[in-house]
Short mmCIF file of C-alpha atoms and ligand atoms in Angstrom, two decimals:
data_model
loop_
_atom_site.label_atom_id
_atom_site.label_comp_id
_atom_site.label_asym_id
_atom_site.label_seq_id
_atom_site.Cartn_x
_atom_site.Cartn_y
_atom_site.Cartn_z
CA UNK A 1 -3.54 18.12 18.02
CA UNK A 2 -2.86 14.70 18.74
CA UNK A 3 -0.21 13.02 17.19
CA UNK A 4 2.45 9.65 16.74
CA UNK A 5 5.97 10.59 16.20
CA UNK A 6 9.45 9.48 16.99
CA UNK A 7 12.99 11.70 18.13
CA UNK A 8 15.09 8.82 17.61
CA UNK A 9 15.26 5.60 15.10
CA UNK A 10 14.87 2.36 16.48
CA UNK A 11 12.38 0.22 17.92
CA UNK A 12 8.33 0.53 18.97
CA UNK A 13 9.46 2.07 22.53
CA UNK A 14 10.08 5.42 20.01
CA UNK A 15 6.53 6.15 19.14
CA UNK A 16 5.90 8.77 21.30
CA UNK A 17 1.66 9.81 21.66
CA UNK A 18 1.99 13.47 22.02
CA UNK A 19 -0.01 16.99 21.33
CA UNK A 20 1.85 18.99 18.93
CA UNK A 21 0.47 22.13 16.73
CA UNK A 22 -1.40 22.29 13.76
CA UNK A 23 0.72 22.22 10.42
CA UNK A 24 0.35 25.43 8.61
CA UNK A 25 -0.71 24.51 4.51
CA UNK A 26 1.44 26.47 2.23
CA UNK A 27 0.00 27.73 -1.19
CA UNK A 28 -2.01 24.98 -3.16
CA UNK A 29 -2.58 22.69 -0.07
CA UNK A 30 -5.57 22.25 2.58
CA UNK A 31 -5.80 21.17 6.20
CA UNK A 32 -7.69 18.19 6.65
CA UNK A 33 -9.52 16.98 10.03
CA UNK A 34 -8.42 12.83 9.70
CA UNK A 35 -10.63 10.10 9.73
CA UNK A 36 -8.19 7.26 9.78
CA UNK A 37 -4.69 6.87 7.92
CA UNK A 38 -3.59 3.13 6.78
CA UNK A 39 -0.62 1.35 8.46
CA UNK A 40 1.96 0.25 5.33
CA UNK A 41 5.56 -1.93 6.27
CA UNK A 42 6.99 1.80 4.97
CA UNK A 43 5.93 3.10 8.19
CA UNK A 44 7.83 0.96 10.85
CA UNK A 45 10.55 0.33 8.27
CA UNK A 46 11.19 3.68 8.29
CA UNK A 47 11.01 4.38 11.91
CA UNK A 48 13.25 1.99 12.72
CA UNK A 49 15.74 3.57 10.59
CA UNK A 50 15.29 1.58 7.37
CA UNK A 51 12.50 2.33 4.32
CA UNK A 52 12.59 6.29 3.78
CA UNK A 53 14.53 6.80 6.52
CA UNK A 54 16.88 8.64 3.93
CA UNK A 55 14.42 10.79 3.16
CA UNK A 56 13.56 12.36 6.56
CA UNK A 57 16.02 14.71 7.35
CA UNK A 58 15.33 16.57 11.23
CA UNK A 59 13.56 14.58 13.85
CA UNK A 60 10.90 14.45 15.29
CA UNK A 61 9.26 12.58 12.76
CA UNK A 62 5.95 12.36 12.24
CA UNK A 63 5.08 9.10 10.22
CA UNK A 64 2.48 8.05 7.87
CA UNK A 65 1.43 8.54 4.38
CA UNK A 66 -1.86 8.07 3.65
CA UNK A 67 -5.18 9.07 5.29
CA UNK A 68 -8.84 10.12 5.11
CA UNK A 69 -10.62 12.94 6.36
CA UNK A 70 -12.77 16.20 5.62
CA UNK A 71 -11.44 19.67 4.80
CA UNK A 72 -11.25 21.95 7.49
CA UNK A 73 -9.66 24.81 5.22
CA UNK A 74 -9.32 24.50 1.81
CA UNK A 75 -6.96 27.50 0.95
CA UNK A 76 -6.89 28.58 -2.19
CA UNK A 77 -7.57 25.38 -3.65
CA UNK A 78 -11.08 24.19 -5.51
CA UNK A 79 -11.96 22.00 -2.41
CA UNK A 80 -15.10 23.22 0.19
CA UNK A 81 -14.96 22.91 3.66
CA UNK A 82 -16.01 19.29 5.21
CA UNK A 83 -15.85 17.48 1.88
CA UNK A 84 -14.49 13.89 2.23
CA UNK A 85 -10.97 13.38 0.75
CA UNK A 86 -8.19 10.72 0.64
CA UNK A 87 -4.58 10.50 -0.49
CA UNK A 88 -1.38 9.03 -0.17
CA UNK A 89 0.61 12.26 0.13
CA UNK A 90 4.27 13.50 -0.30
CA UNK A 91 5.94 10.07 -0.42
CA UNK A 92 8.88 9.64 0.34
CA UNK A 93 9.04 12.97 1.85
CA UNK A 94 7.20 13.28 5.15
CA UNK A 95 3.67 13.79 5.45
CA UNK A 96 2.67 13.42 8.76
CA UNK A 97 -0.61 11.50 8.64
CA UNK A 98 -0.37 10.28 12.17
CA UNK A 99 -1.78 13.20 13.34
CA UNK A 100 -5.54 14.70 13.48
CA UNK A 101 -4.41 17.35 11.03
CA UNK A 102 -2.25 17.31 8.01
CA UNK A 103 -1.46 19.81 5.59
CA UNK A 104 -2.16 18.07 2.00
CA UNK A 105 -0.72 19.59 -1.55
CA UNK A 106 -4.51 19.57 -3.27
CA UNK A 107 -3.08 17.95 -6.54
CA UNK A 108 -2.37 14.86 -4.83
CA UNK A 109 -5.76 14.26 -2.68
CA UNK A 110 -8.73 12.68 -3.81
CA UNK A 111 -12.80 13.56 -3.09
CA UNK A 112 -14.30 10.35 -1.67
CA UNK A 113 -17.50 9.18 -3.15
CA UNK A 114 -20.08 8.99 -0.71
CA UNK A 115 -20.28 5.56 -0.38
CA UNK A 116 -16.92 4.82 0.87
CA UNK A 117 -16.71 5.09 4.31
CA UNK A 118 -13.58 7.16 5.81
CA UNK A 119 -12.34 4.32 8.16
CA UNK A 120 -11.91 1.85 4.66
CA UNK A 121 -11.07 5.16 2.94
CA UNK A 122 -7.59 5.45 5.75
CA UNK A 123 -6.13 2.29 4.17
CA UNK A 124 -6.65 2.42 0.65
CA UNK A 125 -4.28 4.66 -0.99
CA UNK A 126 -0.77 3.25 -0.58
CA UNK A 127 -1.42 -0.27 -1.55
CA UNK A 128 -4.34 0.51 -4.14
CA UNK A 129 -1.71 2.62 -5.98
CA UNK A 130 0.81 0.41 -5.51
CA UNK A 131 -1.09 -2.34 -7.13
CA UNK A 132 -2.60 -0.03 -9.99
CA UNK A 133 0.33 1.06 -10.91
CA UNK A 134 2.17 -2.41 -10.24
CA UNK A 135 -0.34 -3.94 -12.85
CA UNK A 136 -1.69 -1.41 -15.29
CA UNK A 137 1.88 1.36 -15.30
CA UNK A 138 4.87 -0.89 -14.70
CA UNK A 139 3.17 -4.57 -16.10
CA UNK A 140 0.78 -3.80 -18.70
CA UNK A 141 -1.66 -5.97 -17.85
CA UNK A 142 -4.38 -7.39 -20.25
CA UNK A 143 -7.27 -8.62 -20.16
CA UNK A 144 -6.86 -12.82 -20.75
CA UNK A 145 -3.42 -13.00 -19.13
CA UNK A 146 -2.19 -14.88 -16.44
CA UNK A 147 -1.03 -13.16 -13.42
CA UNK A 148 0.56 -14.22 -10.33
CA UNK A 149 0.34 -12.62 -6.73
CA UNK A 150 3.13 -13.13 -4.59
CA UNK A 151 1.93 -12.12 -1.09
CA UNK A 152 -1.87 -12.54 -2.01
CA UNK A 153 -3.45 -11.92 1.19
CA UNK A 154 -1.36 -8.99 2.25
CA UNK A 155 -2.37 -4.89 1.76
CA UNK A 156 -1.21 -4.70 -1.37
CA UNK A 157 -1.95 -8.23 -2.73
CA UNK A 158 -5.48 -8.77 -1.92
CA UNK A 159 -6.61 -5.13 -4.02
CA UNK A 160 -3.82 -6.44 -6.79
CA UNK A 161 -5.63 -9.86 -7.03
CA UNK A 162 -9.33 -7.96 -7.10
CA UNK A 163 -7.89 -4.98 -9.61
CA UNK A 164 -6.30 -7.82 -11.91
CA UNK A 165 -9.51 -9.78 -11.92
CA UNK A 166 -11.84 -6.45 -12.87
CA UNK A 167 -9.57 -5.80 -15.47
CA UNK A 168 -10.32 -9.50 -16.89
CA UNK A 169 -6.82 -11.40 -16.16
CA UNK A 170 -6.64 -14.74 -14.61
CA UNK A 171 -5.47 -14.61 -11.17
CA UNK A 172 -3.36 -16.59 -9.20
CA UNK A 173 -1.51 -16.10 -5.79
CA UNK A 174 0.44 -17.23 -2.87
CA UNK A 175 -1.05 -17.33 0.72
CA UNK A 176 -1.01 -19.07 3.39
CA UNK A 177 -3.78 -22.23 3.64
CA UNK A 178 -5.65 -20.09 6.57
CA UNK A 179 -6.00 -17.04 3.63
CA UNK A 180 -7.35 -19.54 0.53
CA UNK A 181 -11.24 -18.86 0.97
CA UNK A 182 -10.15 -15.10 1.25
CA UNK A 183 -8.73 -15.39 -1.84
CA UNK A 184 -11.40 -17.37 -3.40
CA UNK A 185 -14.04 -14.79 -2.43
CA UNK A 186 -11.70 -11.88 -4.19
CA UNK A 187 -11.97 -13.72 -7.67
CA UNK A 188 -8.28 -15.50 -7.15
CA UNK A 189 -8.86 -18.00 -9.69
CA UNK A 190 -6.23 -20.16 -7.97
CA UNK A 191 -4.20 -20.27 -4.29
CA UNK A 192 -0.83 -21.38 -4.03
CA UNK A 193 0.49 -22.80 -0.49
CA UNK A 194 3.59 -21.04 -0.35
CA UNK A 195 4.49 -23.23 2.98
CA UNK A 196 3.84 -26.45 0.91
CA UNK A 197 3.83 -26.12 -2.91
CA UNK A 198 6.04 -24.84 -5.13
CA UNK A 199 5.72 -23.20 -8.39
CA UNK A 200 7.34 -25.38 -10.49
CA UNK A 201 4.25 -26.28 -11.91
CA UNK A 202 3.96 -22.77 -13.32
CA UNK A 203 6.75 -22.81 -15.31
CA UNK A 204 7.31 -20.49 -18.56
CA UNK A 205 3.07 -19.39 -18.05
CA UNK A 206 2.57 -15.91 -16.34
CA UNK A 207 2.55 -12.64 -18.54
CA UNK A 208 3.09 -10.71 -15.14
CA UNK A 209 3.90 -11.43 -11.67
CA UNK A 210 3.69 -8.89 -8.88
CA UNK A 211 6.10 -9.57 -6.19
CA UNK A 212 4.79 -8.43 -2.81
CA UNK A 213 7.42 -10.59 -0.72
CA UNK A 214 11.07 -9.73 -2.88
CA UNK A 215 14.26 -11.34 -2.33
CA UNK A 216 14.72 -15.22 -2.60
CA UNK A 217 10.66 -15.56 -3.34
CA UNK A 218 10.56 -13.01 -6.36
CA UNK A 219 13.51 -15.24 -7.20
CA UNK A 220 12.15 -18.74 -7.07
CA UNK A 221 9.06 -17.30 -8.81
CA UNK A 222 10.85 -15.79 -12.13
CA UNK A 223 10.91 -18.96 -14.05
CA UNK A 224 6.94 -18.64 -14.33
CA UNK A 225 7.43 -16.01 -16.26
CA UNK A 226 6.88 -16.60 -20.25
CA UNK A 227 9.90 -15.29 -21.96
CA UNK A 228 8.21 -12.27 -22.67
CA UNK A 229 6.46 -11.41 -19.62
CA UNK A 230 7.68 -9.04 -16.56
CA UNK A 231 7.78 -9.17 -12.66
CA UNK A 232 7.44 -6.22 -10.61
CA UNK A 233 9.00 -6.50 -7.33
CA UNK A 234 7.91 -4.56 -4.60
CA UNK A 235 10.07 -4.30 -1.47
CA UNK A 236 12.90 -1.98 -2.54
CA UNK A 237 15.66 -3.41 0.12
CA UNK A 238 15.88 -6.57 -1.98
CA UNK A 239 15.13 -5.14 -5.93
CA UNK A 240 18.47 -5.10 -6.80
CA UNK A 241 18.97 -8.99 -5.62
CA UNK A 242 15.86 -9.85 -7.76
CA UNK A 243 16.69 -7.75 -11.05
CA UNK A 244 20.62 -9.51 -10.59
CA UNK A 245 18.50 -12.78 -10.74
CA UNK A 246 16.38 -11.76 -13.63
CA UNK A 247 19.12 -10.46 -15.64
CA UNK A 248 20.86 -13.58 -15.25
CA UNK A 249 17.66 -15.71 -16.21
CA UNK A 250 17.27 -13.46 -19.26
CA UNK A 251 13.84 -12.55 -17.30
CA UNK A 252 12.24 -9.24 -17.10
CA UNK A 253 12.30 -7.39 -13.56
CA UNK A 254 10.82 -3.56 -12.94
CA UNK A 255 10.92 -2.44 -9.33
CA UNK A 256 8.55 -0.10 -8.80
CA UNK A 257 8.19 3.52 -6.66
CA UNK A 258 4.70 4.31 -5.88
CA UNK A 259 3.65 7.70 -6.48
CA UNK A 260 0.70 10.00 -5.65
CA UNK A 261 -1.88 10.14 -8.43
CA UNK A 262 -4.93 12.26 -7.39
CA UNK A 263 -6.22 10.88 -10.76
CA UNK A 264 -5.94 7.53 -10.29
CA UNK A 265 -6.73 7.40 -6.66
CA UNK A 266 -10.66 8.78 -7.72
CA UNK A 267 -11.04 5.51 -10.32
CA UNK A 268 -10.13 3.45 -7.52
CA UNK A 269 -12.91 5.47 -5.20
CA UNK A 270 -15.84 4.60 -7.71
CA UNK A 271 -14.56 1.30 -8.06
CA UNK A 272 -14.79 0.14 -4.22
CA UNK A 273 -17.87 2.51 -4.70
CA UNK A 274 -19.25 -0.02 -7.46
CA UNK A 275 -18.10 -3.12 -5.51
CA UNK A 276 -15.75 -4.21 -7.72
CA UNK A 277 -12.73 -3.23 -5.46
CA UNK A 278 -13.47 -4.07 -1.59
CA UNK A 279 -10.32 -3.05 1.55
CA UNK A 280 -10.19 -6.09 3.74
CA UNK A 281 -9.61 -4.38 7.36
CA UNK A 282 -7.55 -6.82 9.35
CA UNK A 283 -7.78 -4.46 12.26
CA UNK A 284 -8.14 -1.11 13.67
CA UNK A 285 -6.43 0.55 16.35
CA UNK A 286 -6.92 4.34 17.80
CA UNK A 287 -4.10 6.77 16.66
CA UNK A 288 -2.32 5.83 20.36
CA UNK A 289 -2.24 2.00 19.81
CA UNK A 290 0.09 2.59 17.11
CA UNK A 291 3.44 1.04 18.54
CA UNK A 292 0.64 -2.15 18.70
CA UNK A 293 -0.27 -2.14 14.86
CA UNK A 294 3.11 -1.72 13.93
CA UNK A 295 4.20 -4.69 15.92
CA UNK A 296 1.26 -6.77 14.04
CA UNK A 297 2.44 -5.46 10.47
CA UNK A 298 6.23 -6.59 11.54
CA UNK A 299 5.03 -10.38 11.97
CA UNK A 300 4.47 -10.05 8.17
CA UNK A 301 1.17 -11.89 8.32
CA UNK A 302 -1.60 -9.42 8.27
CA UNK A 303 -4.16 -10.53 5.81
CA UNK A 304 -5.62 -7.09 4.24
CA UNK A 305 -4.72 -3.72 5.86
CA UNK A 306 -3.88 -1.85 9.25
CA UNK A 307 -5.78 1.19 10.30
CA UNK A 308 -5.57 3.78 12.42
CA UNK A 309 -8.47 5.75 13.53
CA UNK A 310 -9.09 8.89 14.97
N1 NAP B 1 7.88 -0.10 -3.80
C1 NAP B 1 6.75 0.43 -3.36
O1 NAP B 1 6.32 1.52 -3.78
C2 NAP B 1 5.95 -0.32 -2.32
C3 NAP B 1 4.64 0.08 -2.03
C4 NAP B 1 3.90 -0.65 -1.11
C5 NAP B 1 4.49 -1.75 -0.47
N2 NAP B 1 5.78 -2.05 -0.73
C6 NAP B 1 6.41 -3.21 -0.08
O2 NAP B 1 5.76 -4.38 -0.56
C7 NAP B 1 5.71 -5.35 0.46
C8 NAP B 1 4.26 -5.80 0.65
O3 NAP B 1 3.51 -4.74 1.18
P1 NAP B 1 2.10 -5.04 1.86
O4 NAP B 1 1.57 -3.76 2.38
O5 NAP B 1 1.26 -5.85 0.97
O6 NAP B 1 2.61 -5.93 3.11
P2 NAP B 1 1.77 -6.79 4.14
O7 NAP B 1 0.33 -6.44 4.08
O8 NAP B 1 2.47 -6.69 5.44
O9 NAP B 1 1.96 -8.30 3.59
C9 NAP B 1 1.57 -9.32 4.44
C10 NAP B 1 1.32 -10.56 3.61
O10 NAP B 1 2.55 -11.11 3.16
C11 NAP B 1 2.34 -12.50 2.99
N3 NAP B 1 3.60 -13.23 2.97
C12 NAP B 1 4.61 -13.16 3.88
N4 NAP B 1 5.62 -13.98 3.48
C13 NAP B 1 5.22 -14.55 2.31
C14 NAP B 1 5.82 -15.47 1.40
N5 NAP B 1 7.04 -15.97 1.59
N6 NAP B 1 5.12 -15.82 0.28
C15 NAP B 1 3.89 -15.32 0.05
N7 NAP B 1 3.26 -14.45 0.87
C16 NAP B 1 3.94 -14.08 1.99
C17 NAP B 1 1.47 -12.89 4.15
O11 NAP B 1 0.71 -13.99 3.70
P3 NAP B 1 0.24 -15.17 4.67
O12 NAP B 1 -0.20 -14.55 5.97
O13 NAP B 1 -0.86 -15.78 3.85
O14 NAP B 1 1.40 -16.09 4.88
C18 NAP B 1 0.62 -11.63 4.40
O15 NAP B 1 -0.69 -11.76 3.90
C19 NAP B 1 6.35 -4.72 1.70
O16 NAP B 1 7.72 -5.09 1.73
C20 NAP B 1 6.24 -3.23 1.42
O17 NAP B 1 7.21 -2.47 2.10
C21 NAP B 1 6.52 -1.38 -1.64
#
């Protein structure tokens, strides 16, 4: 099978496109013919030697997290053969979904409804979880309260502004000018001009923020929180600068981990089957163009997701 993987750290030149064999699935897992697997910041970070790095142990390496594809052998698991199934798998461990098979534990995999394609089906787990449990797990969030988006337009801020709204909050977030009508169209109540505006105005009036950018951002955003309300902050290399900050500001700060949830991952497939949850695709590659969509994710600009397709 074809496949992206590295034998070093460091930069794009270490994305090697390569044939390697078929993973073997151990007891409780299937093998899984991929559709298309989503390209996350964890991917390149991680390649590079940052992100999960930690958690990879012998190279090569085989990136990637989440994907979407059909069973090709379900094992001794409940799936059938060539039903359509998503996940974000095994994080932070390796998973391997750069590759046209992957070996999936069942428990954390997800049956697509049918009327999610697989391409849109690739990018959605990471950053739908992410924001689910961002807003609902970590922050709580209510319907009638205020929430801010830091990082609106991004993978994980454009399904956080669109899951906030269906569960009745009032959304605001932070994009660039070029990503406002975007944002209008998702049910963003208000955008915020990050370049030009600041948030002063918002003083003391969010219940929750989610912070999708972290460091001196999540920062300059925690007095909008009410004294009682809570900012989760995403990027991990800069949680422990934001909590310092919130513990200082007698603010509430909860980094987050996301984590596989087979369970969650199938309300979030009837609710982009419903329409009330809709992946922006910023743009596809094929599995070899990689080293390309990694390069696009590191300018920190994309507005929606990255997807690979096989
Ligand atoms: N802890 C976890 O479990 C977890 C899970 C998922 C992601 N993450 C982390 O969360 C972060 C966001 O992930 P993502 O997938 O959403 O990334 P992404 O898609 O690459 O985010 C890109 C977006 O960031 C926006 N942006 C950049 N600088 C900004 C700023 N100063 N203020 C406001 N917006 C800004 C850009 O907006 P404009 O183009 O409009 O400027 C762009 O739309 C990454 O660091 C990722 O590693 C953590």
């Amino acid at each position: 099978m074809h496949t992206i993987s590295i034998h070093q750290f460091g930069g794009l030149d270490e994305l090697i496109y390569s044939k390697q064999s078929r993973p073997q699935p151990a007891t409780g897992e299937v093998l899984i013919k991929t559709a298309a697997a989503g390209v996350n910041p964890i991917d390149w970070k991680t390649c590079s030697g940052g992100g999960a790095s930690s958690f990879i142990g012998e190279l090569p390496f085989i990136p990637g997290w989440e994907f979407s594809g059909v069973i090709a052998d379900p094992g001794d698991t409940d799936f059938k053969e060539g039903e359509a199934v998503f996940g974000m798998i095994r994080f932070p461990q390796p998973a391997g979904c750069y590759a046209e098979y992957i070996a999936a534990p069942a428990e954390q995999i997800a049956r697509l409804p049918d009327a999610v394609d697989l391409t849109t089906a690739g990018g959605l787990p990471t950053a739908s979880l992410t924001a689910w449990q961002a807003l609902f797990d970590k922050g709580d969030l209510k319907a009638g309260q205020q929430v801010l988006i830091l990082g609106a337009a991004g993978g994980v801020g454009h399904l956080a502004v669109q899951l906030a709204k269906w569960a009745g909050a009032h959304v605001s977030g932070t994009a660039s000018l070029r990503n406002h009508e975007f944002l209008a169209a998702l049910g963003c109540g208000r955008a915020i001009d990050y370049h030009h505006q600041s948030l002063s105005d918002y003083t003391n009036s969010m219940d929750l923020i989610i912070d999708c950018v972290g460091g001196e951002t999540g920062i300059e955003a925690l007095p909008c929180l009410k004294p009682d309300g809570v900012l989760v902050t995403l990027p991990s290399v800069t949680k422990d600068q934001v909590i310092a900050a919130g513990t200082a500001q007698r603010r509430r700060v909860e980094p987050i981990r996301c984590e596989p949830s087979a369970e969650q991952l199938t309300k979030i497939g009837e609710l982009v089957a419903d329409e009330h949850l809709k992946l922006h695709i910023g743009e596809s590659f094929p599995l070899e163009k990689a080293a390309e969509a990694f390069a696009l994710s590191q300018s920190g600009h994309v507005c929606g997701k990255l997807i690979l397709t096989f």
